[in-house]
Each structure stands twice: as C-alpha cells, then as structure tokens.
Amino acid sequence: GNSVTQMEGPVTLSEEAFLTINCTYTATGYPSLFWYVQYPGEGLQLLLKATKADDKGSNKGFEATYRKETTSFHLEKGSVQVSDSAVYFCALKGPPGGGKLIFGQGTELSVKP
Amino acid sequence: GAVVSQHPSRVICKSGTSVKIECRSLDFQATTMFWYRQFPKQSLMLMATSNEGSKATYEQGVEKDKFLINHASLTLSTLTVTSAHPEDSSFYICSASGAQSSYEQYFGPGTRLTVT
C-alpha cells in the first residue's frame, strides 16, 4: 500500500540556517504530494503541494520538488526563522484510497535564535 | 483559504461519560469530512471518513459503536466518544473537503480530550 517516510527528528537549527527535511514515498500510480505544518497545540496547515512529477511547490520561503525517479519530496528552506519551529508532515494522496491522505510520522523542527 | 473550526478546543470528562466534538466548515460546503486521532509526538491516524448524508466509513481497528460520527449537513460533522475511558484521551482533528475547496482537505485546529 501507499506509505510515506520522513527523516526522524527533532531537527535543531540556528536562525538563518538552511533546512532540509527528507521525505520519500511508496505509491502506485501518480499521487499528489503535500507538506503540512503543525504549530504547537494547533491543527495542520497546508504548506505546499505538488500534483505531478517535476512540479515544485513553494510557500513562505519553503519549497519541495516532486521527484518521481527518486520517489522523493524533500522540504527545503534557505534561511529558517524562530517562527518556523513546528512539526512538519509529508503526505500523499492518490489511488488507491480515494481522497485519503497518508501521512509520514512528522519531523519536529526547533529553530534557536 | 477555506476555514474549518472545531468545538470545543479542550474538554475534560469523567470516565464512562460521553463527549461530543463538532467540526464545521465555515466558508465552504464540505461533502466529505475526515476524523483523525493524534497521539503525542506521533502522526495523524485516520479514524473515519464521512460523506454528507451517509454513514461514515471507519478505518480498520476503529470501533464504530464507540466513536459515533454524524455528518448531517454540508457544514457540520460531529464525533461522539461514548463511554469514554482514559485511553481515549488524545488530540482529535477533523478535516473537510468539497468542490468549493477544490477537494483539498482543510484541517480544524483540533480538540484536546482528557478523560479522568
């Protein structure tokens, strides 16, 4: 079945450091890929998405490219801020499963000033 | 973007009682709503999918008689935890999806349930 694997956290960075959170997936067909962010005590917010191979999703300085050849969707940001501290979830949606989102285990990011 | 609310944000109940959590799509019609459960420092576990006017579809291992889901309108779904026990304590998150949200899931802020 479909699955998503993320790098384990927590990830601790200093402000303005470069961020990469790895995400790989297993899926049949051509899923859509997502990154969600969860701030402490809150629900999930969609950060960015990509719906087909080689698409790049971007938002708030974060970006991720849908790489079909490596089945990856790594999240990157060139310069993180303290306010980026949160848990980041990689997810996919695609056949089979209809509208169900399959989430990775989440990666906690802590940015220190 | 589309807005989904949940009420209450936090609830404490005694063991053996029932508690209802509401999920509302505020600015779009949600033909489908999803209920998730999240344990501390873990991912979201899909509990059930509900389509407006239909019975919910529960994931394997989720007790449908314990977690009652109702989706009576295009803007409201409810999750009732019946005869709650301490092991039901968790963070419950709903999401909503519909044509007006381009079928993307928009998530509520979550409800923290504590059963004493």
XYZ file of N, CA and C in Angstrom:
687
model
N 0.817 -1.197 0.000
C 0.000 0.000 0.000
C 0.853 1.249 0.000
N 0.170 2.377 -0.113
C 0.890 3.658 -0.111
C 1.472 3.970 1.255
N 2.631 4.600 1.260
C 3.249 4.978 2.527
C 4.180 6.153 2.333
N 4.482 6.831 3.440
C 5.372 7.990 3.436
C 6.372 7.833 4.570
N 7.623 8.097 4.281
C 8.684 8.013 5.283
C 9.416 9.347 5.358
N 9.513 9.878 6.568
C 10.226 11.135 6.774
C 11.453 10.906 7.634
N 12.391 11.819 7.532
C 13.552 11.744 8.411
C 13.098 11.991 9.840
N 13.776 11.331 10.749
C 13.398 11.457 12.150
C 13.872 12.782 12.709
N 13.086 13.299 13.638
C 13.520 14.492 14.341
C 13.924 14.149 15.755
N 14.083 15.130 16.604
C 13.917 16.535 16.242
C 15.133 17.075 15.494
N 14.861 18.089 14.690
C 15.904 18.805 13.988
C 16.064 20.161 14.670
N 17.268 20.458 15.082
C 17.535 21.725 15.762
C 18.499 22.540 14.920
N 18.101 23.762 14.577
C 18.924 24.636 13.750
C 19.020 26.010 14.379
N 20.053 26.717 13.997
C 20.161 28.120 14.379
C 19.436 28.958 13.344
N 18.983 30.121 13.792
C 18.289 31.025 12.883
C 19.174 31.315 11.670
N 18.559 31.385 10.508
C 19.170 31.660 9.209
C 19.902 30.460 8.623
N 19.849 29.314 9.277
C 20.455 28.108 8.713
C 19.594 27.559 7.586
N 20.201 26.691 6.785
C 19.494 26.025 5.686
C 18.789 24.781 6.218
N 17.576 24.571 5.767
C 16.775 23.443 6.241
C 16.502 22.453 5.114
N 16.692 21.196 5.403
C 16.202 20.121 4.540
C 15.531 19.082 5.423
N 14.313 18.726 5.084
C 13.635 17.598 5.732
C 13.316 16.595 4.632
N 13.890 15.416 4.755
C 13.718 14.410 3.716
C 12.381 13.695 3.816
N 11.821 13.410 2.657
C 10.567 12.669 2.575
C 10.622 11.776 1.340
N 10.361 10.507 1.526
C 10.239 9.584 0.403
C 8.911 8.871 0.509
N 8.430 8.398 -0.620
C 7.116 7.783 -0.623
C 7.114 6.496 -1.437
N 6.120 5.685 -1.153
C 5.819 4.490 -1.940
C 4.370 4.589 -2.350
N 4.128 4.488 -3.642
C 2.746 4.614 -4.104
C 2.589 3.958 -5.462
N 1.385 3.500 -5.705
C 1.042 3.037 -7.053
C 0.461 4.224 -7.800
N 0.684 4.283 -9.064
C 0.137 5.381 -9.842
C 0.880 6.676 -9.588
N 0.151 7.770 -9.691
C 0.766 9.088 -9.605
C 0.075 9.911 -8.524
N 0.594 9.833 -7.307
C -0.067 10.545 -6.205
C 0.205 12.039 -6.244
N -0.593 12.798 -5.514
C -0.270 14.179 -5.195
C 0.500 14.176 -3.884
N 1.415 15.125 -3.752
C 2.278 15.173 -2.568
C 2.095 16.505 -1.851
N 2.182 16.453 -0.528
C 1.887 17.617 0.301
C 2.906 17.739 1.437
N 3.095 18.969 1.875
C 3.735 19.236 3.159
C 2.755 20.045 3.996
N 2.538 19.562 5.228
C 1.700 20.264 6.188
C 2.575 20.686 7.371
N 2.174 21.764 8.032
C 2.888 22.232 9.213
C 1.904 22.295 10.379
N 2.371 21.873 11.540
C 1.547 21.913 12.747
C 2.292 22.676 13.829
N 1.741 23.827 14.193
C 2.316 24.606 15.289
C 1.791 24.043 16.612
N 2.504 24.259 17.692
C 2.134 23.652 18.983
C 0.674 23.882 19.345
N -0.021 22.806 19.657
C -1.401 22.885 20.109
C -2.416 23.198 19.038
N -2.005 23.167 17.784
C -2.916 23.521 16.695
C -3.104 22.373 15.716
N -4.051 22.539 14.812
C -4.253 21.568 13.749
C -3.220 21.767 12.650
N -3.433 21.090 11.527
C -2.486 21.152 10.436
C -2.836 22.248 9.440
N -1.810 22.853 8.889
C -1.996 23.828 7.828
C -1.241 23.340 6.600
N -1.882 23.440 5.456
C -1.198 23.086 4.222
C -0.096 24.093 3.955
N 1.119 23.594 3.765
C 2.254 24.470 3.492
C 2.492 24.589 1.986
N 2.539 23.448 1.313
C 2.700 23.452 -0.137
C 2.331 22.079 -0.687
N 2.175 22.037 -1.998
C 1.811 20.771 -2.621
C 2.339 20.706 -4.041
N 2.381 19.493 -4.580
C 2.733 19.278 -5.977
C 1.905 18.104 -6.482
N 1.400 18.223 -7.682
C 0.464 17.209 -8.165
C 1.029 16.304 -9.243
N 2.185 16.663 -9.810
C 2.753 15.774 -10.812
C 4.272 15.899 -10.807
N 4.895 14.928 -11.441
C 6.354 14.840 -11.444
C 6.984 16.135 -11.953
N 8.066 16.538 -11.266
C 8.861 17.726 -11.566
C 8.188 19.033 -11.153
N 6.964 18.960 -10.643
C 6.332 20.157 -10.085
C 7.107 20.618 -8.861
N 7.203 21.918 -8.681
C 7.792 22.465 -7.458
C 6.710 23.232 -6.722
N 6.468 22.834 -5.485
C 5.558 23.592 -4.633
C 6.373 24.559 -3.800
N 5.819 25.753 -3.556
C 6.550 26.723 -2.754
C 5.582 27.615 -1.993
N 6.018 28.044 -0.809
C 5.194 28.915 0.025
C 6.025 29.378 1.207
N 5.953 30.644 1.529
C 6.617 31.214 2.703
C 8.112 30.896 2.744
N 8.745 30.801 1.602
C 10.179 30.519 1.549
C 10.508 29.037 1.535
N 9.521 28.187 1.776
C 9.719 26.741 1.703
C 9.462 26.270 0.274
N 10.176 25.232 -0.126
C 9.901 24.636 -1.417
C 10.205 23.145 -1.390
N 9.546 22.434 -2.300
C 9.769 20.995 -2.439
C 9.463 20.617 -3.877
N 10.269 19.717 -4.431
C 10.103 19.295 -5.816
C 9.718 17.824 -5.871
N 8.704 17.526 -6.631
C 8.184 16.164 -6.817
C 9.150 15.418 -7.728
N 9.904 14.482 -7.150
C 10.880 13.722 -7.913
C 10.407 12.287 -8.060
N 9.893 11.967 -9.233
C 9.345 10.626 -9.428
C 10.457 9.583 -9.482
N 11.597 9.977 -10.065
C 12.671 8.988 -10.252
C 13.258 8.523 -8.923
N 13.218 9.407 -7.924
C 13.733 9.030 -6.604
C 12.603 8.889 -5.585
N 11.380 8.994 -6.037
C 10.175 8.966 -5.172
C 10.392 9.801 -3.926
N 10.753 11.056 -4.141
C 11.053 11.929 -3.015
C 10.342 13.270 -3.152
N 10.201 13.950 -2.016
C 9.556 15.269 -1.978
C 10.153 16.007 -0.790
N 11.445 16.283 -0.857
C 12.169 16.868 0.265
C 11.796 18.337 0.448
N 11.633 18.729 1.698
C 11.279 20.116 2.019
C 12.554 20.904 2.288
N 12.667 22.118 1.711
C 13.846 22.950 1.899
C 13.439 24.391 2.173
N 14.316 25.042 2.943
C 14.172 26.485 3.132
C 15.582 27.049 3.301
N 15.834 28.136 2.627
C 17.191 28.667 2.614
C 17.628 29.299 3.919
N 16.697 29.878 4.663
C 17.062 30.604 5.876
C 15.881 30.515 6.856
N 16.030 29.673 7.860
C 14.896 29.457 8.766
C 14.840 30.538 9.838
N 13.658 30.723 10.368
C 13.411 31.685 11.442
C 12.880 30.946 12.670
N 12.978 31.610 13.798
C 12.460 31.008 15.034
C 10.984 30.639 14.874
N 10.255 31.463 14.152
C 8.819 31.235 13.951
C 8.517 30.011 13.092
N 9.527 29.414 12.478
C 9.330 28.183 11.695
C 9.318 26.946 12.580
N 9.602 27.112 13.852
C 9.601 25.974 14.772
C 8.216 25.361 14.810
N 8.131 24.084 14.471
C 6.839 23.406 14.345
C 7.126 21.951 13.994
N 6.064 21.188 13.802
C 6.195 19.820 13.294
C 5.742 19.823 11.839
N 6.531 19.214 10.983
C 6.253 19.190 9.559
C 5.909 17.763 9.138
N 4.791 17.642 8.409
C 4.312 16.341 7.947
C 4.317 16.301 6.429
N 4.923 15.264 5.895
C 4.833 14.971 4.478
C 3.644 14.037 4.279
N 2.924 14.199 3.189
C 1.738 13.373 2.974
C 1.526 13.141 1.490
N 0.820 12.078 1.184
C 0.435 11.832 -0.202
C -1.044 11.484 -0.280
N -1.587 11.726 -1.443
C -2.972 11.363 -1.721
C -3.023 10.819 -3.129
N -3.562 9.631 -3.264
C -3.632 9.093 -4.606
C -4.237 7.721 -4.631
N -4.486 7.213 -5.823
C -5.038 5.868 -5.932
C -4.031 4.826 -5.464
N -4.509 3.742 -4.833
C -5.866 3.587 -4.311
C -6.054 4.408 -3.054
N -7.250 4.549 -2.604
C -7.507 5.278 -1.361
C -8.344 6.500 -1.543
N -8.640 6.853 -2.791
C -9.536 7.978 -2.994
C -8.977 9.250 -2.424
N -9.760 9.911 -1.549
C -9.330 11.190 -1.025
C -8.517 11.085 0.236
N -8.140 9.883 0.641
C -7.422 9.750 1.904
C -6.006 10.294 1.790
N -5.610 11.015 2.820
C -4.234 11.464 2.950
C -3.459 10.440 3.770
N -2.288 10.094 3.283
C -1.390 9.217 4.030
C -0.245 10.079 4.541
N -0.058 10.110 5.862
C 0.939 10.992 6.458
C 2.204 10.247 6.833
N 3.315 10.953 6.758
C 4.537 10.483 7.378
C 4.452 10.705 8.873
N 5.489 10.318 9.567
C 5.444 10.349 11.024
C 5.675 11.738 11.607
N 6.030 12.689 10.767
C 6.261 14.041 11.252
C 7.698 14.258 11.672
N 8.189 15.476 11.443
C 9.538 15.860 11.841
C 9.441 17.165 12.619
N 9.907 17.119 13.857
C 9.864 18.324 14.674
C 11.076 19.192 14.378
N 10.831 20.457 14.115
C 11.891 21.426 13.854
C 11.924 22.444 14.978
N 13.101 22.659 15.516
C 13.290 23.679 16.531
C 14.374 24.634 16.034
N 14.036 25.917 15.942
C 14.983 26.919 15.477
C 15.345 27.816 16.653
N 16.634 27.889 16.929
C 17.125 28.686 18.058
C 17.635 30.043 17.564
N 17.400 31.099 18.361
C 17.883 32.427 17.937
C 19.401 32.515 17.993
N -8.079 31.250 2.287
C -8.284 29.812 2.226
C -9.500 29.391 3.002
N -9.898 28.130 2.810
C -11.064 27.602 3.496
C -10.800 27.469 4.996
N -11.833 27.700 5.782
C -11.693 27.692 7.239
C -12.549 26.591 7.845
N -11.914 25.836 8.728
C -12.614 24.769 9.446
C -12.450 25.018 10.935
N -13.538 24.956 11.666
C -13.461 25.162 13.120
C -13.839 23.888 13.849
N -13.358 23.779 15.068
C -13.718 22.666 15.941
C -14.122 23.225 17.291
N -15.081 22.541 17.906
C -15.523 22.951 19.230
C -15.882 21.727 20.048
N -15.436 21.636 21.275
C -14.565 22.601 21.961
C -13.105 22.409 21.579
N -12.260 23.316 22.008
C -10.833 23.157 21.751
C -10.205 22.224 22.789
N -10.775 22.259 23.989
C -10.316 21.355 25.045
C -11.531 20.878 25.823
N -11.506 19.625 26.230
C -12.598 19.111 27.057
C -12.036 18.061 28.002
N -12.508 18.130 29.222
C -12.172 17.128 30.239
C -13.470 16.461 30.657
N -13.495 15.157 30.628
C -14.711 14.457 31.032
C -14.345 13.289 31.941
N -15.326 12.835 32.667
C -15.110 11.709 33.576
C -15.266 10.393 32.823
N -14.552 9.404 33.278
C -14.627 8.081 32.680
C -16.066 7.572 32.708
N -16.517 7.027 31.596
C -17.873 6.500 31.496
C -18.868 7.453 30.876
N -18.517 8.699 30.769
C -19.423 9.674 30.143
C -19.130 9.778 28.650
N -20.017 10.482 27.952
C -19.839 10.688 26.514
C -19.517 12.144 26.244
N -18.806 12.382 25.193
C -18.446 13.752 24.828
C -18.573 13.918 23.327
N -19.108 15.083 22.931
C -19.326 15.361 21.516
C -18.385 16.457 21.055
N -17.768 16.248 19.909
C -16.880 17.238 19.292
C -17.483 17.638 17.956
N -17.558 18.953 17.731
C -18.128 19.457 16.488
C -17.038 19.930 15.534
N -17.280 19.708 14.260
C -16.390 20.182 13.202
C -17.235 20.921 12.179
N -16.872 22.167 11.927
C -17.662 22.979 10.996
C -16.788 23.574 9.898
N -17.284 23.501 8.671
C -16.647 24.232 7.579
C -17.360 25.579 7.497
N -16.609 26.659 7.660
C -17.223 27.977 7.850
C -17.532 28.699 6.548
N -16.782 28.421 5.508
C -16.980 29.201 4.293
C -17.039 28.348 3.036
N -17.290 27.052 3.217
C -17.497 26.216 2.045
C -18.320 25.002 2.445
N -18.894 24.362 1.465
C -19.692 23.171 1.718
C -18.791 21.946 1.651
N -18.791 21.192 2.731
C -17.910 20.040 2.847
C -18.698 18.755 2.585
N -18.537 18.211 1.409
C -19.225 16.962 1.121
C -18.578 15.789 1.854
N -17.316 15.946 2.189
C -16.602 14.889 2.902
C -15.867 15.487 4.088
N -15.961 14.807 5.219
C -15.193 15.191 6.396
C -14.441 13.983 6.919
N -13.280 14.244 7.441
C -12.407 13.197 7.941
C -12.125 13.451 9.417
N -12.042 12.389 10.177
C -11.682 12.486 11.592
C -10.385 11.729 11.835
N -9.453 12.436 12.492
C -8.144 11.863 12.798
C -7.928 11.890 14.302
N -7.033 11.015 14.705
C -6.597 10.991 16.103
C -5.079 11.108 16.091
N -4.561 11.905 16.999
C -3.118 12.104 17.058
C -2.629 11.901 18.474
N -1.701 10.963 18.632
C -1.064 10.732 19.923
C 0.154 11.637 20.018
N 0.588 11.914 21.243
C 1.713 12.841 21.416
C 2.919 12.461 20.573
N 3.433 13.447 19.873
C 4.637 13.300 19.058
C 4.502 12.195 18.007
N 3.290 11.964 17.557
C 3.077 10.964 16.512
C 2.276 11.557 15.365
N 2.150 10.754 14.331
C 1.436 11.220 13.152
C -0.072 11.136 13.358
N -0.792 11.564 12.363
C -2.248 11.509 12.419
C -2.720 10.130 11.966
N -3.670 9.586 12.701
C -4.256 8.318 12.340
C -5.693 8.566 11.887
N -5.998 8.232 10.646
C -7.358 8.416 10.147
C -8.283 7.446 10.861
N -9.351 7.991 11.422
C -10.329 7.161 12.111
C -11.485 6.795 11.182
N -11.990 7.804 10.477
C -13.167 7.562 9.653
C -13.330 8.674 8.640
N -14.049 8.334 7.591
C -14.396 9.281 6.538
C -15.915 9.358 6.470
N -16.446 10.570 6.460
C -17.895 10.679 6.386
C -18.303 11.560 5.216
N -19.271 11.089 4.481
C -19.866 11.856 3.395
C -21.238 12.345 3.845
N -21.553 13.562 3.514
C -22.807 14.169 3.961
C -23.998 13.298 3.612
N -24.784 13.008 4.618
C -25.994 12.233 4.416
C -25.795 10.738 4.386
N -24.556 10.276 4.535
C -24.283 8.838 4.500
C -23.639 8.390 5.797
N -23.627 7.083 5.984
C -22.933 6.539 7.152
C -21.432 6.685 6.949
N -20.742 6.873 8.057
C -19.297 7.028 7.992
C -18.620 5.702 7.666
N -17.484 5.795 7.017
C -16.653 4.627 6.742
C -15.488 4.642 7.720
N -15.410 3.612 8.542
C -14.403 3.558 9.587
C -13.173 2.783 9.124
N -12.027 3.228 9.599
C -10.785 2.512 9.305
C -10.717 1.247 10.161
N -9.934 0.329 9.684
C -9.785 -0.941 10.396
C -9.286 -0.681 11.810
N -9.923 -1.341 12.759
C -9.499 -1.223 14.150
C -10.180 -0.113 14.917
N -10.971 0.718 14.263
C -11.687 1.793 14.943
C -13.097 1.322 15.259
N -13.479 1.414 16.538
C -14.790 0.920 16.964
C -15.874 1.922 16.599
N -16.740 1.543 15.694
C -17.766 2.476 15.236
C -18.841 2.719 16.291
N -19.011 1.773 17.205
C -20.000 1.973 18.261
C -19.468 2.870 19.366
N -18.165 3.032 19.403
C -17.563 3.883 20.421
C -17.371 5.308 19.902
N -17.005 5.406 18.653
C -16.765 6.700 18.033
C -17.875 6.932 16.997
N -18.931 7.610 17.454
C -20.090 7.837 16.601
C -19.879 9.102 15.778
N -20.020 8.965 14.483
C -19.820 10.105 13.598
C -21.107 10.396 12.856
N -21.470 11.670 12.860
C -22.661 12.131 12.166
C -22.277 13.285 11.243
N -22.755 13.256 10.036
C -22.450 14.316 9.054
C -23.769 14.708 8.400
N -24.597 15.388 9.179
C -25.980 15.639 8.783
C -26.146 16.806 7.828
N -25.146 17.672 7.757
C -25.264 18.808 6.849
C -23.938 19.026 6.151
N -23.945 19.908 5.182
C -22.739 20.156 4.399
C -21.728 21.027 5.125
N -22.057 21.467 6.325
C -21.110 22.289 7.067
C -20.820 21.774 8.466
N -21.404 20.650 8.838
C -21.230 20.178 10.209
C -21.082 18.669 10.276
N -20.047 18.223 10.991
C -19.902 16.821 11.342
C -19.600 16.751 12.828
N -20.086 15.714 13.469
C -19.811 15.551 14.895
C -19.215 14.185 15.162
N -18.328 14.157 16.132
C -17.723 12.915 16.629
C -18.116 12.799 18.087
N -18.787 11.731 18.436
C -19.155 11.487 19.827
C -18.363 10.293 20.343
N -17.602 10.542 21.391
C -16.873 9.463 22.046
C -17.764 8.950 23.170
N -18.251 7.746 23.024
C -19.195 7.197 24.003
C -18.457 6.405 25.079
N -18.991 6.472 26.284
C -18.414 5.738 27.414
C -16.895 5.886 27.414
N -16.473 7.129 27.513
C -15.038 7.428 27.378
C -14.217 6.803 28.508
N -13.013 6.414 28.156
C -12.053 5.873 29.122
C -10.759 6.654 28.997
N -9.905 6.586 30.012
C -8.655 7.346 29.951
C -7.836 7.080 28.692
N -7.903 5.879 28.163
C -7.118 5.591 26.945
C -7.665 6.289 25.708
N -8.856 6.885 25.822
C -9.409 7.679 24.717
C -8.856 9.099 24.718
N -8.139 9.453 25.761
C -7.536 10.781 25.818
C -6.584 10.947 24.643
N -6.769 12.018 23.917
C -5.983 12.221 22.700
C -6.307 13.583 22.112
N -5.656 13.885 21.010
C -5.937 15.090 20.236
C -6.712 14.638 19.001
N -7.918 15.153 18.852
C -8.772 14.761 17.733
C -8.844 15.919 16.744
N -8.565 15.609 15.489
C -8.526 16.631 14.444
C -9.474 16.231 13.322
N -10.256 17.189 12.855
C -11.106 16.923 11.707
C -10.574 17.681 10.499
N -10.950 17.228 9.339
C -10.675 17.975 8.119
C -11.911 17.915 7.230
N -12.026 18.871 6.350
C -13.191 18.963 5.481
C -12.748 19.183 4.046
N -13.567 18.663 3.144
C -13.217 18.725 1.725
C -14.488 18.838 0.904
N -14.418 19.565 -0.190
C -15.559 19.678 -1.072
C -15.160 20.349 -2.368
N -16.110 20.459 -3.248
C -15.816 21.061 -4.545
C -15.330 22.501 -4.375
N -15.901 23.219 -3.405
C -15.527 24.614 -3.203
C -14.134 24.765 -2.603
N -13.567 23.682 -2.101
C -12.184 23.724 -1.629
C -11.276 23.002 -2.616
N -11.797 22.804 -3.812
C -11.057 22.069 -4.855
C -10.672 20.677 -4.384
N -11.480 20.153 -3.477
C -11.301 18.812 -2.916
C -10.021 18.668 -2.106
N -9.402 19.785 -1.740
C -8.293 19.717 -0.802
C -8.865 19.630 0.604
N -8.137 18.943 1.475
C -8.577 18.838 2.859
C -8.071 20.044 3.642
N -8.983 20.700 4.341
C -8.629 21.779 5.246
C -8.908 21.306 6.669
N -7.936 21.555 7.524
C -7.974 20.963 8.854
C -8.487 21.937 9.907
N -9.203 21.385 10.864
C -9.584 22.156 12.027
C -8.415 22.275 12.983
N -8.580 23.091 14.037
C -7.479 23.326 14.981
C -7.303 22.216 15.996
N -8.218 21.252 16.007
C -8.059 20.127 16.920
C -8.790 20.315 18.232
N -9.087 19.194 18.867
C -9.734 19.164 20.185
C -8.925 18.241 21.091
N -8.508 18.795 22.213
C -7.753 18.001 23.196
C -8.751 17.380 24.168
N -8.891 16.065 24.142
C -9.786 15.354 25.057
C -8.969 14.697 26.156
N -9.366 14.975 27.385
C -8.760 14.324 28.536
C -9.853 13.622 29.321
N -9.698 12.326 29.516
C -10.674 11.543 30.270
C -10.062 11.173 31.613
N -10.731 11.575 32.670
C -10.174 11.348 34.016
C -10.827 10.155 34.708
